[in-house]
Amino acid sequence: MNNVYKLQAHLLKTGLHNDPSSIHRLLLLCVACAPHSLSYARSLFAHIPSPDTLAFNTIIRAHSHSSPLHAFSLFALMRRRFVPPDHYTFPLVLKAGSCLQVGFELHSLIMKLGFHSDIYVMNGLINFYGSLGYVEFARQIFDEMTVNDLVSWSSMISCLNNNGFCYEALGLFKQMQIAGNFKADEVTMVSVISAVSSLGALELGRWIESFVRRNGLKLTVQLGTALIDMYSRCGSVDDFIRVFEEMPDRNVLTWTALINGLAVHGRGREALRMFDEMKESGLQPDDIIIRAVLVACSHGGLVADGRQVFDSIKNEYNVEPTLEHYGCMVDLLGRSGLLNEAFEFVEKMPIRPNIVVWRTLLGASVNHKNVDLAEKVREKIYELDASHDGDYVLLSNAYGGVGKWVEKAEVRTSMREKRISKKPGCSFLNVDGVIHEFVSGDNSLPESDEIKDFLVSIIGSLRVEGYLPCTTSVLHDIEEEEKEHSLGYHSEKLAIAFALVNFKGRKTIRIMKNLRICHDCHCFMKHISRKFNREIIIRDRNRFHHFTNGSCSCQDFW
Ligand code: ZN
Ligand code: ZN
């Protein structure tokens, strides 16, 4: 800001303080040096006798991110004074827009003033509609553009990816390669990598990495961090560690991606070691990486280490513990069976616990079959939100776990009365880029009978080897065999049977599941991994499970 004052003093001394171009220079300097001193920038702007398009663009740009309302009123002022907007003006105003109505008005003004063939303005519109989730409007603009540039493609790919259309984002990326006019840059590739992460498609991910390298793109902090996250979400620990080691520069986000990856893959000790290494490298931990470290402790059952990290949040790292940090501690204590301590911890929290914290404790009480605590916690949750289906399912499982079938039935009835339905479990099996989908209890696949026969026969032979179906995961009080039979249909079991029948030569089977894996399927997978000598990698809602030779990487903490 000192430079700004100096220039202003100089202008006053030399009598140039009323000269429009000098004031504009001062305004530019102010916006560049002190982007947060917006009121000062506005007062400078007010001193320009008749601001032109350039001056308006400068002041609108300064406001478009942090103060969108001001950006709009400045644009309105520009229109009232008949200052013509140019192709820089519209993307700036669009950036400030956050409702569809405003977008429509700007869109029609853009058409009226003849900017519809301006790539820069149209890209602004794609980004605008994309940021609000109106993918179809963005796509229409993209498709109708007679000429486009790399930014148009990147914006459209990012719009599709950010709105959950991962397949379509990758499809458009492919189309961009076929069109062959533009070479993808870092921005394009970050969106593409993110789309692959959401799909969890490892082979495709490896191809994308080789594409990045073939095209001579540098392994920047952003690109490398995106690749680490992608490999972690595709289930390949070796790959993300390799990318991390190859990166010439890293920031806290890079380390966070690495520690998150190690955490969800059950490598708690390594995560803690890497956290120490990061601190030694001179980087200051922020609240997000601390959360990742706590998750790593929780997934690895490292209670003492977790407590130590939690205690240092304020003392050592000068960070105020957030609700999420408290939630992680509840998870850590709860998973390890320290239920009473976890309950006391929640009651003594200086921040009001939210529903997520209580739900974490409910999950832990159910897992450790503590029905009394589960009921107590359920009451607390009910006060906050009466409609969440997960709590009903958990509570009914808790009753089932200790054989309280009447109570369990009551919970189920009240669920039905409130029309709360359980989300069906589904699993995705990815083989050679083709994704096969399985839904729990679904018999519609052409191979259904073959898969079921196969399941019956392997469950039979696994029983001989000591596998005992864990029936507490089933939802009704029915005969043991029937419970076991209906467990046989959980989507990950269907997926694994399908893989064993159809892909006999595969050493590794990768499955993605939308819900948390149940105790029985977890136990089943362990047996399968030993009997068939396969590595089974399952990504469930919370984390990864690597099953090899009869055990799982999560060491049964999940
Ligand atoms: Zn299951
Ligand atoms: Zn596991």
XYZ file of C-alpha atoms and ligand atoms in Angstrom:
560
model
C 0.000 0.000 0.000
C 2.995 2.288 0.621
C 3.705 2.422 -3.111
C 0.147 3.568 -3.712
C 0.450 6.416 -1.205
C 3.836 7.386 -2.676
C 2.416 7.583 -6.193
C -0.581 9.547 -4.939
C 1.711 12.052 -3.155
C 3.781 12.329 -6.324
C 0.669 13.052 -8.417
C -0.468 15.709 -5.965
C 2.977 17.339 -6.021
C 3.185 17.381 -9.824
C -0.425 18.520 -10.246
C -1.400 15.338 -12.109
C -3.963 14.253 -9.486
C -6.818 15.286 -11.763
C -5.382 13.705 -14.877
C -7.602 10.693 -15.767
C -4.803 8.486 -17.075
C -2.672 9.157 -13.990
C -5.549 8.324 -11.667
C -6.158 5.153 -13.646
C -2.511 4.219 -13.192
C -2.929 4.810 -9.468
C -6.079 2.694 -9.441
C -4.304 -0.185 -11.207
C -1.477 -0.028 -8.687
C -3.930 0.035 -5.788
C -5.850 -3.008 -7.097
C -2.633 -4.913 -7.712
C -0.873 -4.061 -4.426
C -3.809 -4.006 -2.051
C -6.623 -6.150 -3.482
C -8.416 -6.005 -0.126
C -8.527 -2.217 0.129
C -11.590 -2.042 -2.066
C -13.111 1.054 -0.474
C -9.882 2.947 -1.130
C -9.972 1.731 -4.752
C -13.574 2.920 -5.068
C -12.710 6.360 -3.717
C -9.895 6.645 -6.286
C -12.314 5.524 -8.998
C -14.806 8.189 -7.914
C -12.145 10.821 -8.632
C -11.896 9.877 -12.302
C -14.076 12.541 -13.990
C -15.436 10.369 -16.807
C -14.178 6.821 -16.441
C -13.810 4.855 -19.678
C -14.267 1.144 -20.365
C -10.745 0.370 -19.191
C -11.277 2.117 -15.851
C -14.601 0.348 -15.328
C -13.039 -3.021 -16.133
C -10.290 -2.398 -13.589
C -12.679 -1.531 -10.779
C -15.123 -4.353 -11.656
C -12.268 -6.874 -11.777
C -11.191 -5.786 -8.294
C -14.680 -6.543 -6.961
C -15.756 -9.573 -8.994
C -14.464 -12.145 -6.494
C -14.765 -10.705 -3.042
C -17.578 -8.219 -3.445
C -19.922 -9.322 -6.246
C -22.708 -6.887 -5.328
C -20.370 -3.935 -5.797
C -19.219 -5.438 -9.092
C -22.840 -5.486 -10.284
C -23.634 -1.967 -9.141
C -20.483 -0.723 -10.883
C -21.592 -2.514 -14.050
C -25.036 -0.901 -13.699
C -23.346 2.489 -13.320
C -21.335 1.756 -16.469
C -24.553 1.061 -18.396
C -26.264 4.184 -17.027
C -23.346 6.326 -18.153
C -23.433 4.711 -21.612
C -19.857 3.494 -21.311
C -19.667 0.578 -23.780
C -18.643 -2.754 -22.240
C -15.977 -4.699 -24.138
C -15.167 -8.386 -24.232
C -13.214 -8.152 -20.970
C -16.170 -6.652 -19.121
C -18.620 -9.557 -19.480
C -16.464 -12.388 -18.102
C -15.688 -10.169 -15.097
C -19.358 -9.463 -14.372
C -20.255 -13.110 -15.008
C -17.644 -14.173 -12.452
C -19.546 -12.116 -9.891
C -22.899 -13.652 -10.888
C -24.429 -16.222 -8.607
C -28.013 -16.523 -9.785
C -29.513 -17.762 -13.005
C -31.712 -14.711 -13.573
C -28.719 -12.370 -13.645
C -26.979 -14.799 -16.016
C -29.935 -14.766 -18.409
C -30.003 -10.968 -18.415
C -26.287 -10.734 -19.099
C -26.576 -13.483 -21.712
C -29.268 -11.602 -23.635
C -27.294 -8.348 -23.352
C -24.255 -10.175 -24.748
C -26.314 -11.358 -27.722
C -27.862 -7.909 -28.225
C -24.484 -6.159 -28.259
C -23.106 -8.695 -30.731
C -20.580 -10.524 -28.527
C -21.971 -13.969 -29.370
C -19.022 -14.763 -31.624
C -16.424 -13.598 -29.118
C -14.609 -16.657 -27.699
C -13.529 -14.837 -24.570
C -17.080 -13.797 -23.659
C -18.579 -17.196 -24.542
C -15.984 -18.971 -22.366
C -17.086 -16.685 -19.553
C -20.673 -17.845 -20.086
C -19.658 -21.538 -20.064
C -17.875 -20.992 -16.741
C -20.835 -19.054 -15.378
C -23.438 -21.728 -16.188
C -21.036 -24.469 -15.121
C -20.428 -22.871 -11.714
C -24.181 -22.802 -11.071
C -24.648 -26.401 -12.201
C -26.559 -25.607 -15.427
C -24.543 -28.045 -17.497
C -27.031 -28.157 -20.364
C -26.839 -24.382 -20.919
C -23.047 -24.489 -20.820
C -23.022 -27.382 -23.265
C -25.360 -25.606 -25.647
C -23.075 -22.574 -25.752
C -20.041 -24.792 -26.260
C -21.710 -26.742 -29.072
C -22.922 -23.607 -30.839
C -19.551 -21.863 -30.837
C -18.269 -21.630 -34.415
C -14.699 -21.135 -33.207
C -13.295 -22.094 -29.848
C -9.959 -22.283 -28.065
C -8.240 -24.378 -25.419
C -9.987 -22.414 -22.648
C -13.392 -23.338 -24.143
C -12.535 -27.052 -24.049
C -11.001 -26.864 -20.573
C -13.960 -24.885 -19.227
C -16.461 -27.371 -20.645
C -14.496 -30.402 -19.382
C -14.230 -28.817 -15.948
C -17.950 -27.921 -15.969
C -18.887 -31.552 -16.717
C -16.488 -32.932 -14.131
C -17.460 -30.500 -11.359
C -21.108 -31.388 -11.841
C -20.591 -35.118 -11.580
C -20.555 -35.961 -15.298
C -17.190 -37.720 -15.151
C -17.768 -40.007 -18.138
C -18.906 -37.087 -20.261
C -15.877 -35.035 -19.168
C -13.562 -37.836 -20.299
C -15.577 -38.250 -23.493
C -15.107 -34.574 -24.300
C -11.394 -34.846 -23.559
C -11.224 -37.696 -26.061
C -13.142 -35.599 -28.584
C -10.611 -32.817 -28.048
C -7.787 -35.236 -28.918
C -9.609 -36.323 -32.071
C -10.258 -32.718 -33.130
C -6.522 -32.232 -32.610
C -6.547 -28.431 -32.673
C -5.351 -27.798 -29.167
C -2.794 -29.301 -26.850
C -4.136 -29.959 -23.367
C -2.431 -27.907 -20.663
C -2.177 -28.199 -16.892
C -5.676 -26.765 -16.344
C -7.284 -29.264 -18.729
C -5.410 -32.185 -17.234
C -6.304 -31.331 -13.636
C -10.003 -31.650 -14.571
C -9.383 -34.866 -16.514
C -7.420 -36.382 -13.616
C -10.178 -35.407 -11.212
C -12.754 -37.154 -13.436
C -10.665 -40.342 -13.410
C -10.384 -40.098 -9.598
C -14.150 -40.060 -9.231
C -14.454 -43.157 -11.400
C -11.641 -44.929 -9.559
C -10.429 -46.290 -12.892
C -6.791 -47.234 -12.347
C -5.866 -48.338 -15.872
C -7.301 -45.156 -17.320
C -5.423 -43.180 -14.656
C -2.118 -44.743 -15.684
C -2.873 -43.905 -19.299
C -3.614 -40.287 -18.319
C -0.298 -40.029 -16.476
C 1.587 -41.328 -19.496
C -0.340 -38.841 -21.637
C 0.817 -36.027 -19.356
C 4.416 -37.158 -19.722
C 4.249 -37.820 -23.482
C 2.949 -34.320 -23.995
C 5.838 -32.793 -22.118
C 3.748 -31.295 -19.320
C 5.834 -30.562 -16.236
C 4.976 -32.304 -12.993
C 3.896 -29.072 -11.309
C 2.655 -28.921 -7.732
C -0.945 -28.798 -8.913
C -0.647 -31.611 -11.447
C 1.390 -33.847 -9.140
C -1.034 -33.309 -6.255
C -3.969 -34.188 -8.528
C -2.162 -37.384 -9.618
C -1.472 -38.394 -5.997
C -5.139 -37.970 -5.164
C -6.142 -39.879 -8.305
C -3.908 -42.883 -7.598
C -5.039 -42.904 -3.997
C -8.686 -42.991 -5.059
C -7.957 -45.632 -7.692
C -6.420 -47.799 -4.979
C -2.756 -47.816 -5.982
C -0.522 -46.892 -3.049
C 2.712 -47.633 -4.959
C 1.768 -45.236 -7.736
C 0.914 -42.293 -5.511
C 4.071 -42.708 -3.457
C 6.082 -42.843 -6.700
C 4.473 -39.628 -8.013
C 5.107 -37.925 -4.666
C 8.790 -38.875 -4.755
C 9.164 -37.688 -8.342
C 7.716 -34.234 -7.678
C 10.372 -31.497 -7.675
C 8.218 -29.109 -5.603
C 5.493 -29.783 -3.045
C 3.216 -27.657 -0.921
C 0.979 -28.429 2.065
C -1.781 -29.622 -0.303
C 0.617 -32.172 -1.812
C 1.498 -33.531 1.617
C -2.196 -33.540 2.533
C -3.024 -35.627 -0.550
C -0.238 -38.056 0.380
C -1.298 -38.361 4.034
C -4.975 -38.702 3.062
C -3.968 -41.476 0.685
C -1.949 -43.307 3.315
C -4.816 -42.827 5.802
C -7.555 -44.367 3.672
C -5.282 -47.265 2.780
C -4.641 -48.055 6.446
C -1.001 -46.957 6.471
C -1.293 -44.953 9.692
C 2.333 -45.300 10.792
C 3.655 -44.147 7.421
C 1.244 -41.219 7.458
C 2.618 -40.110 10.831
C 6.176 -40.484 9.566
C 5.419 -38.373 6.496
C 3.773 -35.738 8.710
C 7.015 -35.478 10.707
C 8.977 -35.248 7.473
C 6.765 -32.426 6.261
C 7.300 -30.470 9.477
C 11.055 -31.035 9.187
C 10.959 -29.612 5.660
C 9.807 -26.333 7.196
C 6.160 -26.324 6.074
C 3.591 -25.245 8.651
C 0.681 -27.704 9.158
C -2.802 -26.278 8.564
C -6.121 -27.531 9.927
C -6.786 -29.696 6.854
C -3.598 -31.718 7.053
C -4.045 -32.133 10.814
C -7.448 -33.597 10.085
C -5.869 -36.014 7.590
C -3.318 -37.099 10.206
C -6.085 -37.701 12.767
C -8.002 -39.771 10.199
C -4.821 -41.781 9.599
C -4.537 -42.487 13.345
C -8.197 -43.401 13.472
C -8.059 -45.795 10.508
C -4.889 -47.346 11.890
C -6.171 -47.732 15.459
C -3.318 -45.510 16.734
C -5.011 -44.083 19.821
C -1.965 -42.781 21.709
C -0.547 -41.073 18.604
C -3.928 -39.568 17.795
C -4.229 -38.100 21.288
C -0.756 -36.627 20.966
C -1.560 -35.009 17.596
C -4.819 -33.634 18.979
C -3.041 -32.123 21.985
C -0.498 -30.391 19.770
C -3.082 -28.719 17.512
C -3.239 -25.633 19.677
C 0.020 -25.840 21.606
C 2.395 -26.685 18.815
C 0.728 -25.730 15.529
C -1.162 -22.657 16.713
C -4.343 -23.828 15.030
C -7.745 -23.633 16.706
C -9.225 -27.174 16.804
C -12.249 -27.355 14.485
C -15.426 -29.396 14.833
C -13.921 -31.847 12.352
C -10.869 -32.369 14.564
C -13.168 -33.174 17.483
C -15.138 -35.504 15.207
C -11.932 -37.342 14.271
C -11.097 -37.846 17.961
C -14.570 -39.250 18.639
C -14.066 -41.599 15.710
C -10.629 -42.642 16.972
C -11.833 -43.340 20.516
C -15.065 -44.960 19.336
C -13.445 -47.306 16.845
C -11.002 -48.458 19.478
C -13.881 -49.331 21.789
C -13.232 -46.514 24.287
C -16.923 -45.687 24.134
C -17.412 -44.066 27.513
C -14.397 -41.879 27.033
C -15.728 -40.931 23.578
C -19.129 -40.016 25.069
C -17.507 -37.873 27.766
C -15.308 -36.282 25.142
C -18.383 -35.224 23.156
C -20.152 -33.898 26.234
C -17.134 -31.792 27.190
C -16.469 -30.389 23.715
C -16.167 -26.588 23.761
C -17.892 -26.478 20.341
C -21.499 -27.694 20.134
C -21.351 -31.195 18.615
C -23.232 -31.530 15.343
C -25.124 -34.512 14.003
C -22.031 -35.954 12.306
C -20.199 -36.213 15.618
C -23.151 -37.951 17.287
C -23.571 -40.272 14.325
C -19.918 -41.248 14.529
C -20.457 -42.215 18.142
C -23.648 -44.096 17.250
C -21.751 -46.089 14.632
C -19.061 -46.954 17.180
C -21.626 -47.999 19.810
C -23.287 -50.291 17.280
C -19.995 -51.812 16.152
C -19.085 -52.564 19.747
C -22.627 -53.790 20.498
C -23.251 -51.234 23.241
C -27.019 -50.847 22.854
C -27.477 -48.659 25.957
C -25.097 -46.057 24.634
C -26.546 -46.400 21.119
C -29.999 -45.555 22.487
C -28.667 -42.595 24.451
C -26.874 -41.249 21.386
C -29.872 -41.903 19.164
C -31.917 -39.601 21.400
C -29.375 -36.826 20.891
C -29.499 -37.331 17.121
C -33.271 -37.363 17.110
C -33.247 -33.874 18.655
C -31.168 -32.639 15.728
C -32.642 -34.542 12.773
C -35.449 -37.093 12.850
C -35.277 -38.207 9.244
C -31.823 -39.629 8.612
C -32.154 -43.233 7.476
C -28.596 -44.272 8.379
C -29.347 -43.878 12.088
C -32.344 -46.163 11.885
C -30.349 -48.788 10.050
C -27.501 -48.509 12.557
C -29.816 -48.688 15.547
C -31.713 -51.613 14.129
C -28.381 -53.349 13.523
C -27.422 -52.688 17.143
C -30.589 -54.386 18.375
C -30.034 -57.220 15.928
C -26.451 -57.591 17.124
C -27.545 -58.380 20.664
C -30.615 -60.333 19.632
C -33.226 -57.714 20.605
C -35.487 -58.599 17.701
C -38.628 -56.911 19.032
C -36.888 -53.559 19.424
C -35.306 -54.053 16.039
C -38.691 -54.630 14.462
C -40.022 -51.466 16.122
C -37.249 -49.393 14.596
C -37.951 -50.928 11.200
C -41.653 -50.196 11.505
C -41.048 -46.600 12.462
C -38.758 -46.327 9.444
C -41.516 -47.605 7.202
C -44.030 -45.262 8.779
C -41.769 -42.319 8.164
C -41.116 -43.672 4.672
C -37.420 -43.764 5.274
C -35.896 -46.279 2.939
C -32.461 -47.772 3.035
C -30.231 -46.834 0.134
C -29.512 -49.971 -1.901
C -25.917 -51.071 -1.813
C -24.157 -51.105 -5.143
C -20.707 -52.085 -6.239
C -18.705 -51.345 -9.350
C -16.186 -53.725 -10.785
C -13.659 -52.191 -13.148
C -12.025 -54.503 -15.670
C -10.019 -53.137 -18.608
C -11.842 -49.834 -18.463
C -15.272 -51.488 -18.564
C -17.370 -50.905 -15.470
C -19.809 -53.595 -14.317
C -22.475 -52.529 -11.836
C -24.019 -54.775 -9.175
C -26.933 -53.882 -6.908
C -27.627 -55.778 -3.662
C -30.427 -58.262 -4.116
C -30.592 -57.638 -7.869
C -31.305 -60.704 -9.992
C -31.572 -58.973 -13.331
C -28.100 -59.706 -14.677
C -28.000 -62.296 -17.488
C -25.402 -64.263 -15.511
C -27.350 -63.957 -12.216
C -28.070 -67.668 -11.803
C -24.526 -68.710 -12.562
C -23.163 -66.127 -10.124
C -25.544 -67.197 -7.381
C -24.789 -70.896 -7.859
C -21.122 -70.073 -7.691
C -21.629 -68.031 -4.504
C -23.540 -70.851 -2.865
C -20.777 -73.293 -3.703
C -17.924 -71.071 -2.481
C -19.739 -70.119 0.710
C -20.175 -73.840 1.294
C -16.520 -74.599 0.763
C -15.381 -71.591 2.811
C -17.488 -72.820 5.728
C -15.368 -75.923 5.787
C -12.314 -73.681 6.102
C -13.735 -71.748 9.022
C -15.759 -68.936 7.459
C -18.828 -68.305 9.551
C -21.296 -65.914 8.013
C -21.826 -63.060 10.455
C -25.572 -62.778 10.538
C -25.931 -59.631 12.632
C -25.674 -57.561 9.457
C -28.969 -58.917 8.179
C -32.025 -56.855 8.807
C -34.696 -59.378 9.773
C -35.070 -61.939 12.487
C -35.315 -64.957 10.253
C -33.851 -68.426 10.225
C -30.061 -68.563 10.171
C -29.834 -70.098 6.679
C -32.130 -67.548 5.219
C -30.105 -64.732 6.721
C -26.991 -66.199 5.292
C -28.662 -66.624 1.951
C -29.778 -63.019 1.804
C -26.298 -61.921 2.844
C -25.111 -63.780 -0.203
C -26.620 -61.074 -2.328
C -24.702 -58.066 -1.003
C -23.463 -56.245 -4.081
C -19.748 -56.715 -3.379
C -20.301 -60.476 -3.114
C -22.057 -60.457 -6.496
C -19.182 -58.431 -7.928
C -16.503 -60.737 -6.565
C -18.306 -63.852 -7.796
C -18.719 -62.281 -11.230
C -15.004 -61.460 -11.309
C -13.969 -64.946 -10.219
C -16.195 -66.559 -12.848
C -15.327 -64.262 -15.742
C -11.759 -63.094 -15.150
C -9.943 -66.180 -13.981
C -6.449 -64.949 -14.842
C -6.596 -61.722 -12.809
C -4.400 -61.391 -9.756
C -6.038 -58.187 -8.527
C -9.758 -57.464 -8.356
C -10.860 -53.873 -7.794
C -14.335 -52.991 -6.534
C -15.927 -49.683 -5.591
C -18.898 -49.670 -3.224
C -21.292 -46.833 -2.344
C -21.892 -47.859 1.293
C -19.661 -49.076 4.075
C -18.719 -52.743 3.708
C -20.500 -54.936 6.282
C -18.768 -57.249 8.739
C -19.810 -60.340 6.895
C -18.625 -59.238 3.462
C -15.366 -58.093 5.054
C -14.843 -61.509 6.563
C -15.890 -63.204 3.315
C -13.369 -61.194 1.286
C -10.561 -62.209 3.609
C -11.351 -65.860 3.033
C -11.702 -65.393 -0.719
C -8.330 -63.654 -0.938
C -6.656 -66.672 0.662
C -8.611 -69.416 -1.059
C -8.258 -67.996 -4.570
C -4.891 -66.328 -3.999
C -6.111 -62.958 -5.206
C -5.572 -59.413 -4.086
C -8.970 -57.779 -3.593
C -9.114 -54.006 -3.284
C -12.420 -52.532 -2.191
C -13.071 -48.811 -1.939
C -16.096 -48.361 0.321
C -17.678 -45.115 1.473
C -15.014 -44.506 4.100
C -11.769 -46.052 2.992
C -9.883 -48.752 1.094
C -9.567 -52.387 2.083
C -6.692 -54.394 0.602
C -7.387 -58.078 1.168
C -4.449 -60.417 0.684
C -3.818 -63.914 1.975
C -6.654 -63.893 4.476
C -6.196 -60.462 6.047
C -7.123 -56.859 5.365
C -4.981 -53.718 5.401
C -7.487 -52.028 7.741
C -6.687 -54.557 10.474
C -10.437 -54.612 11.065
C -10.599 -50.949 12.050
C -13.115 -49.362 9.730
Zn -22.132 -57.120 3.063
Zn -10.779 -54.018 5.786
